[in-house]
PDB file of C-alpha atoms and ligand atoms in Angstrom:
ATOM      1  CA  MET A   1       0.000   0.000   0.000  1.00 93.00           C
ATOM      2  CA  LYS A   2       1.440   3.377  -1.067  1.00 97.00           C
ATOM      3  CA  LYS A   3       1.021   5.962   1.663  1.00 98.00           C
ATOM      4  CA  ALA A   4       2.079   9.606   1.772  1.00 98.00           C
ATOM      5  CA  VAL A   5       2.139  12.363   4.356  1.00 98.00           C
ATOM      6  CA  PHE A   6       1.284  15.949   3.412  1.00 98.00           C
ATOM      7  CA  PRO A   7       2.724  17.974   6.308  1.00 98.00           C
ATOM      8  CA  GLY A   8       2.049  21.612   7.133  1.00 97.00           C
ATOM      9  CA  SER A   9       0.591  24.074   9.596  1.00 97.00           C
ATOM     10  CA  PHE A  10      -2.655  24.625   7.671  1.00 98.00           C
ATOM     11  CA  ASP A  11      -3.369  27.863   9.542  1.00 98.00           C
ATOM     12  CA  PRO A  12      -5.817  27.733   7.783  1.00 98.00           C
ATOM     13  CA  ILE A  13      -6.047  25.261   4.872  1.00 98.00           C
ATOM     14  CA  THR A  14      -6.202  27.227   1.584  1.00 98.00           C
ATOM     15  CA  LEU A  15      -7.325  26.459  -1.965  1.00 98.00           C
ATOM     16  CA  GLY A  16      -3.589  26.043  -2.730  1.00 98.00           C
ATOM     17  CA  HIS A  17      -3.326  23.164  -0.226  1.00 98.00           C
ATOM     18  CA  PHE A  18      -6.697  21.815  -1.358  1.00 98.00           C
ATOM     19  CA  ASP A  19      -5.503  21.614  -4.951  1.00 97.00           C
ATOM     20  CA  ILE A  20      -2.279  19.756  -4.042  1.00 98.00           C
ATOM     21  CA  ILE A  21      -4.239  17.331  -1.838  1.00 98.00           C
ATOM     22  CA  GLU A  22      -6.924  16.644  -4.471  1.00 97.00           C
ATOM     23  CA  ARG A  23      -4.295  15.941  -7.106  1.00 97.00           C
ATOM     24  CA  GLY A  24      -1.894  14.152  -4.752  1.00 97.00           C
ATOM     25  CA  VAL A  25      -4.451  11.700  -3.415  1.00 98.00           C
ATOM     26  CA  LYS A  26      -4.723  10.163  -6.895  1.00 98.00           C
ATOM     27  CA  LEU A  27      -1.087   9.054  -6.680  1.00 98.00           C
ATOM     28  CA  PHE A  28      -1.412   7.160  -3.387  1.00 98.00           C
ATOM     29  CA  ASP A  29      -3.637   4.594  -1.650  1.00 98.00           C
ATOM     30  CA  GLU A  30      -3.722   6.732   1.485  1.00 98.00           C
ATOM     31  CA  LEU A  31      -2.831  10.366   2.132  1.00 98.00           C
ATOM     32  CA  ILE A  32      -2.283  11.530   5.703  1.00 98.00           C
ATOM     33  CA  ILE A  33      -2.671  15.272   6.114  1.00 98.00           C
ATOM     34  CA  ALA A  34      -0.374  15.874   9.053  1.00 98.00           C
ATOM     35  CA  ILE A  35      -0.700  19.054  11.081  1.00 98.00           C
ATOM     36  CA  GLY A  36       2.645  19.778  12.705  1.00 97.00           C
ATOM     37  CA  ILE A  37       2.526  21.145  16.234  1.00 96.00           C
ATOM     38  CA  ASN A  38       5.234  23.663  17.057  1.00 91.00           C
ATOM     39  CA  ALA A  39       4.980  24.842  20.646  1.00 87.00           C
ATOM     40  CA  ASP A  40       6.914  28.045  19.861  1.00 91.00           C
ATOM     41  CA  LYS A  41       4.619  29.151  17.037  1.00 92.00           C
ATOM     42  CA  LYS A  42       1.582  31.389  17.459  1.00 94.00           C
ATOM     43  CA  TYR A  43      -1.363  30.230  15.357  1.00 96.00           C
ATOM     44  CA  MET A  44      -4.497  32.128  14.290  1.00 97.00           C
ATOM     45  CA  PHE A  45      -6.661  28.997  14.450  1.00 97.00           C
ATOM     46  CA  SER A  46      -6.544  26.396  17.218  1.00 96.00           C
ATOM     47  CA  LEU A  47      -5.386  22.887  16.409  1.00 96.00           C
ATOM     48  CA  GLU A  48      -8.989  21.637  16.727  1.00 97.00           C
ATOM     49  CA  GLU A  49     -10.242  24.272  14.267  1.00 97.00           C
ATOM     50  CA  ARG A  50      -7.458  23.585  11.756  1.00 98.00           C
ATOM     51  CA  LYS A  51      -8.139  19.843  11.964  1.00 98.00           C
ATOM     52  CA  SER A  52     -11.888  20.228  11.658  1.00 98.00           C
ATOM     53  CA  PHE A  53     -11.627  22.519   8.569  1.00 98.00           C
ATOM     54  CA  ILE A  54      -9.575  19.840   6.792  1.00 98.00           C
ATOM     55  CA  GLU A  55     -11.836  16.980   7.912  1.00 98.00           C
ATOM     56  CA  LYS A  56     -14.904  18.855   6.669  1.00 98.00           C
ATOM     57  CA  ALA A  57     -13.256  19.764   3.362  1.00 98.00           C
ATOM     58  CA  PHE A  58     -12.439  16.085   2.665  1.00 98.00           C
ATOM     59  CA  LYS A  59     -15.333  14.334   4.388  1.00 97.00           C
ATOM     60  CA  ASP A  60     -16.214  12.467   1.174  1.00 95.00           C
ATOM     61  CA  GLU A  61     -12.663  11.257   0.460  1.00 97.00           C
ATOM     62  CA  PRO A  62     -12.020   7.919   2.242  1.00 97.00           C
ATOM     63  CA  LYS A  63      -8.321   7.835   1.256  1.00 98.00           C
ATOM     64  CA  ILE A  64      -7.591  10.949   3.336  1.00 98.00           C
ATOM     65  CA  LYS A  65      -6.789  10.877   7.054  1.00 98.00           C
ATOM     66  CA  VAL A  66      -6.060  13.945   9.199  1.00 98.00           C
ATOM     67  CA  LEU A  67      -3.554  13.534  12.056  1.00 98.00           C
ATOM     68  CA  THR A  68      -1.390  15.799  14.189  1.00 98.00           C
ATOM     69  CA  TYR A  69       2.252  15.300  15.090  1.00 98.00           C
ATOM     70  CA  GLN A  70       5.169  16.786  16.950  1.00 96.00           C
ATOM     71  CA  GLY A  71       8.848  16.525  16.114  1.00 96.00           C
ATOM     72  CA  LEU A  72      10.516  15.470  12.885  1.00 97.00           C
ATOM     73  CA  THR A  73       8.288  14.699   9.914  1.00 98.00           C
ATOM     74  CA  VAL A  74      10.467  11.696   8.970  1.00 98.00           C
ATOM     75  CA  ASN A  75       9.975  10.182  12.440  1.00 98.00           C
ATOM     76  CA  PHE A  76       6.225  10.618  12.105  1.00 98.00           C
ATOM     77  CA  CYS A  77       6.395   8.943   8.657  1.00 98.00           C
ATOM     78  CA  LYS A  78       8.268   5.972  10.139  1.00 98.00           C
ATOM     79  CA  GLU A  79       5.718   5.624  12.949  1.00 98.00           C
ATOM     80  CA  GLN A  80       2.928   5.620  10.359  1.00 98.00           C
ATOM     81  CA  ASN A  81       4.784   3.313   7.950  1.00 97.00           C
ATOM     82  CA  VAL A  82       4.779   5.968   5.267  1.00 98.00           C
ATOM     83  CA  GLU A  83       7.428   6.068   2.511  1.00 98.00           C
ATOM     84  CA  PHE A  84       6.535   9.340   0.802  1.00 98.00           C
ATOM     85  CA  ILE A  85       6.161  13.004   1.725  1.00 98.00           C
ATOM     86  CA  LEU A  86       4.012  15.158  -0.561  1.00 98.00           C
ATOM     87  CA  ARG A  87       4.825  18.866  -0.947  1.00 98.00           C
ATOM     88  CA  GLY A  88       3.644  21.674  -3.192  1.00 97.00           C
ATOM     89  CA  LEU A  89       5.859  24.104  -5.100  1.00 97.00           C
ATOM     90  CA  ARG A  90       4.704  27.639  -5.808  1.00 96.00           C
ATOM     91  CA  ASN A  91       7.825  29.535  -6.818  1.00 94.00           C
ATOM     92  CA  PRO A  92      11.648  29.541  -6.746  1.00 95.00           C
ATOM     93  CA  ALA A  93      11.668  30.379  -3.018  1.00 95.00           C
ATOM     94  CA  ASP A  94       9.593  27.266  -2.284  1.00 95.00           C
ATOM     95  CA  PHE A  95      11.944  25.231  -4.471  1.00 97.00           C
ATOM     96  CA  GLU A  96      15.082  26.306  -2.584  1.00 97.00           C
ATOM     97  CA  PHE A  97      13.446  25.824   0.806  1.00 96.00           C
ATOM     98  CA  GLU A  98      11.909  22.472  -0.096  1.00 97.00           C
ATOM     99  CA  LYS A  99      15.112  21.226  -1.716  1.00 97.00           C
ATOM    100  CA  ALA A 100      17.082  21.660   1.513  1.00 97.00           C
ATOM    101  CA  ILE A 101      14.380  19.925   3.563  1.00 97.00           C
ATOM    102  CA  ALA A 102      14.007  17.054   1.087  1.00 98.00           C
ATOM    103  CA  HIS A 103      17.790  16.492   1.002  1.00 97.00           C
ATOM    104  CA  THR A 104      17.928  16.550   4.798  1.00 98.00           C
ATOM    105  CA  ASN A 105      15.043  14.103   5.051  1.00 97.00           C
ATOM    106  CA  ARG A 106      16.828  11.772   2.592  1.00 97.00           C
ATOM    107  CA  LYS A 107      19.955  12.005   4.755  1.00 97.00           C
ATOM    108  CA  LEU A 108      17.936  11.042   7.819  1.00 97.00           C
ATOM    109  CA  SER A 109      15.775   8.361   6.226  1.00 97.00           C
ATOM    110  CA  GLU A 110      14.796   6.530   3.045  1.00 95.00           C
ATOM    111  CA  ILE A 111      11.702   8.667   2.676  1.00 97.00           C
ATOM    112  CA  GLU A 112      11.216  10.250  -0.768  1.00 98.00           C
ATOM    113  CA  THR A 113       9.576  13.640  -1.238  1.00 98.00           C
ATOM    114  CA  VAL A 114       7.183  13.946  -4.152  1.00 98.00           C
ATOM    115  CA  PHE A 115       6.516  17.464  -5.448  1.00 98.00           C
ATOM    116  CA  LEU A 116       3.495  18.747  -7.286  1.00 98.00           C
ATOM    117  CA  LEU A 117       3.581  22.097  -9.009  1.00 97.00           C
ATOM    118  CA  THR A 118       0.891  24.542  -7.992  1.00 94.00           C
ATOM    119  CA  SER A 119      -2.013  24.888 -10.423  1.00 95.00           C
ATOM    120  CA  SER A 120      -2.000  28.046 -12.495  1.00 91.00           C
ATOM    121  CA  GLY A 121      -4.093  30.628 -10.689  1.00 93.00           C
ATOM    122  CA  LYS A 122      -3.284  29.198  -7.219  1.00 95.00           C
ATOM    123  CA  SER A 123       0.395  30.025  -6.847  1.00 94.00           C
ATOM    124  CA  TYR A 124      -0.197  33.330  -5.040  1.00 96.00           C
ATOM    125  CA  ILE A 125      -2.313  31.777  -2.282  1.00 97.00           C
ATOM    126  CA  SER A 126      -0.671  31.229   1.083  1.00 97.00           C
ATOM    127  CA  SER A 127      -1.975  30.810   4.623  1.00 98.00           C
ATOM    128  CA  SER A 128      -0.186  33.985   5.694  1.00 97.00           C
ATOM    129  CA  ILE A 129      -1.959  36.068   3.027  1.00 97.00           C
ATOM    130  CA  VAL A 130      -5.300  34.507   4.017  1.00 98.00           C
ATOM    131  CA  ARG A 131      -4.622  35.403   7.695  1.00 98.00           C
ATOM    132  CA  ASP A 132      -3.829  38.970   6.649  1.00 98.00           C
ATOM    133  CA  VAL A 133      -7.102  39.241   4.719  1.00 98.00           C
ATOM    134  CA  ILE A 134      -9.031  37.845   7.709  1.00 97.00           C
ATOM    135  CA  ILE A 135      -7.361  40.170  10.241  1.00 97.00           C
ATOM    136  CA  ASN A 136      -8.264  43.140   8.032  1.00 97.00           C
ATOM    137  CA  ASN A 137     -11.888  42.011   7.561  1.00 96.00           C
ATOM    138  CA  GLY A 138     -11.452  41.229   3.866  1.00 97.00           C
ATOM    139  CA  ASP A 139     -13.383  38.625   1.923  1.00 97.00           C
ATOM    140  CA  TYR A 140     -11.288  35.472   2.370  1.00 97.00           C
ATOM    141  CA  THR A 141     -13.908  33.078   0.985  1.00 96.00           C
ATOM    142  CA  GLY A 142     -12.422  32.858  -2.523  1.00 97.00           C
ATOM    143  CA  LEU A 143      -9.061  31.762  -1.096  1.00 98.00           C
ATOM    144  CA  VAL A 144     -10.070  28.837   1.146  1.00 98.00           C
ATOM    145  CA  PRO A 145     -12.346  25.768   0.949  1.00 98.00           C
ATOM    146  CA  ASP A 146     -15.965  26.371   2.076  1.00 97.00           C
ATOM    147  CA  ALA A 147     -15.221  24.413   5.255  1.00 97.00           C
ATOM    148  CA  VAL A 148     -13.104  27.284   6.624  1.00 97.00           C
ATOM    149  CA  SER A 149     -15.175  29.688   8.657  1.00 92.00           C
ATOM    150  CA  VAL A 150     -14.117  32.485  10.932  1.00 89.00           C
ATOM    151  CA  LYS A 151     -15.916  33.127  14.215  1.00 81.00           C
ATOM    152  CA  LYS A 152     -16.784  36.787  14.589  1.00 71.00           C
TER     153      LYS A 152
HETATM  154  P1  ADP B 201       4.446  25.254   6.401  1.00 91.21           P
HETATM  155  O1  ADP B 201       3.816  25.818   7.605  1.00 91.21           O
HETATM  156  O2  ADP B 201       5.226  23.992   6.608  1.00 91.21           O
HETATM  157  O3  ADP B 201       5.113  26.281   5.485  1.00 91.21           O
HETATM  158  P2  ADP B 201       2.167  25.402   4.749  1.00 91.21           P
HETATM  159  O4  ADP B 201       0.868  25.130   5.409  1.00 91.21           O
HETATM  160  O5  ADP B 201       2.492  26.796   4.410  1.00 91.21           O
HETATM  161  O6  ADP B 201       3.247  24.692   5.577  1.00 91.21           O
HETATM  162  O7  ADP B 201       2.293  24.558   3.383  1.00 91.21           O
HETATM  163  C1  ADP B 201       2.306  23.162   3.338  1.00 91.21           C
HETATM  164  C2  ADP B 201       2.619  22.720   1.915  1.00 91.21           C
HETATM  165  O8  ADP B 201       1.637  23.231   1.028  1.00 91.21           O
HETATM  166  C3  ADP B 201       3.959  23.187   1.376  1.00 91.21           C
HETATM  167  O9  ADP B 201       4.509  22.140   0.582  1.00 91.21           O
HETATM  168  C4  ADP B 201       3.610  24.341   0.494  1.00 91.21           C
HETATM  169  O10 ADP B 201       4.542  24.541  -0.550  1.00 91.21           O
HETATM  170  C5  ADP B 201       2.281  23.859  -0.064  1.00 91.21           C
HETATM  171  N1  ADP B 201       1.463  24.975  -0.531  1.00 91.21           N
HETATM  172  C6  ADP B 201       0.950  25.998   0.189  1.00 91.21           C
HETATM  173  N2  ADP B 201       0.251  26.854  -0.599  1.00 91.21           N
HETATM  174  C7  ADP B 201       0.336  26.362  -1.862  1.00 91.21           C
HETATM  175  C8  ADP B 201      -0.157  26.792  -3.157  1.00 91.21           C
HETATM  176  N3  ADP B 201      -0.852  27.919  -3.287  1.00 91.21           N
HETATM  177  N4  ADP B 201       0.122  26.008  -4.230  1.00 91.21           N
HETATM  178  C9  ADP B 201       0.869  24.880  -4.081  1.00 91.21           C
HETATM  179  N5  ADP B 201       1.363  24.428  -2.914  1.00 91.21           N
HETATM  180  C10 ADP B 201       1.115  25.147  -1.824  1.00 91.21           C
END
C-alpha cells in the first residue's frame, strides 16, 4: 500500500493546499494530512479548528486521514509506515526551501519527497496572506475551501 504524508501548519487550509491534496491523493492509496505542532509558534486557528476545517473539506474522500504530530516529519512517517512526503511548489523560493528539507530528510531516512507544481491561478495563495485578509476584515472566501469559517 502506497502511503504519503502531506505535512504543514494549515493555519488555515487554503485552496492552494486543497488543490495539491486533491491531485496528490490520486497518486497514493492513502494520504495523511499531518498538522505539525510547534509549541513556539503562534497560530491564528486552534489545532482543533485547523483539523476540523480539513476533515470537513475532505469528508467524502475515504483515502484521506487527518492527524497531528510533533517533532521530525520523517519520524512521524516511520511511525505511520509511510514512505513518501508530498509537498507543493509555488515559486523559486519554495523550491530552494523544499530542496534543503528534502535532502535533509533523505539524509535522515529513506523517505522520498514527491513534489506537485501549484495549479496556475493558485500560486499566489498562502496561509499567511489569508490570515492577513481575515485580520483586516477582507473577503477570504475565494481563497479557502468552504469548510473554513471564521468566528466573529
Ligand atoms: P508550512 O507551515 O510547513 O510552510 P504550509 O501550510 O504553508 O506549511 O504549506 C504546506 C505545503 O503546502 C507546502 O509544501 C507548500 O509549498 C504547499 N502549498 C501551500 N500553498 C500552496 C499553493 N498555493 N500552491 C501549491 N502548494 C502550496
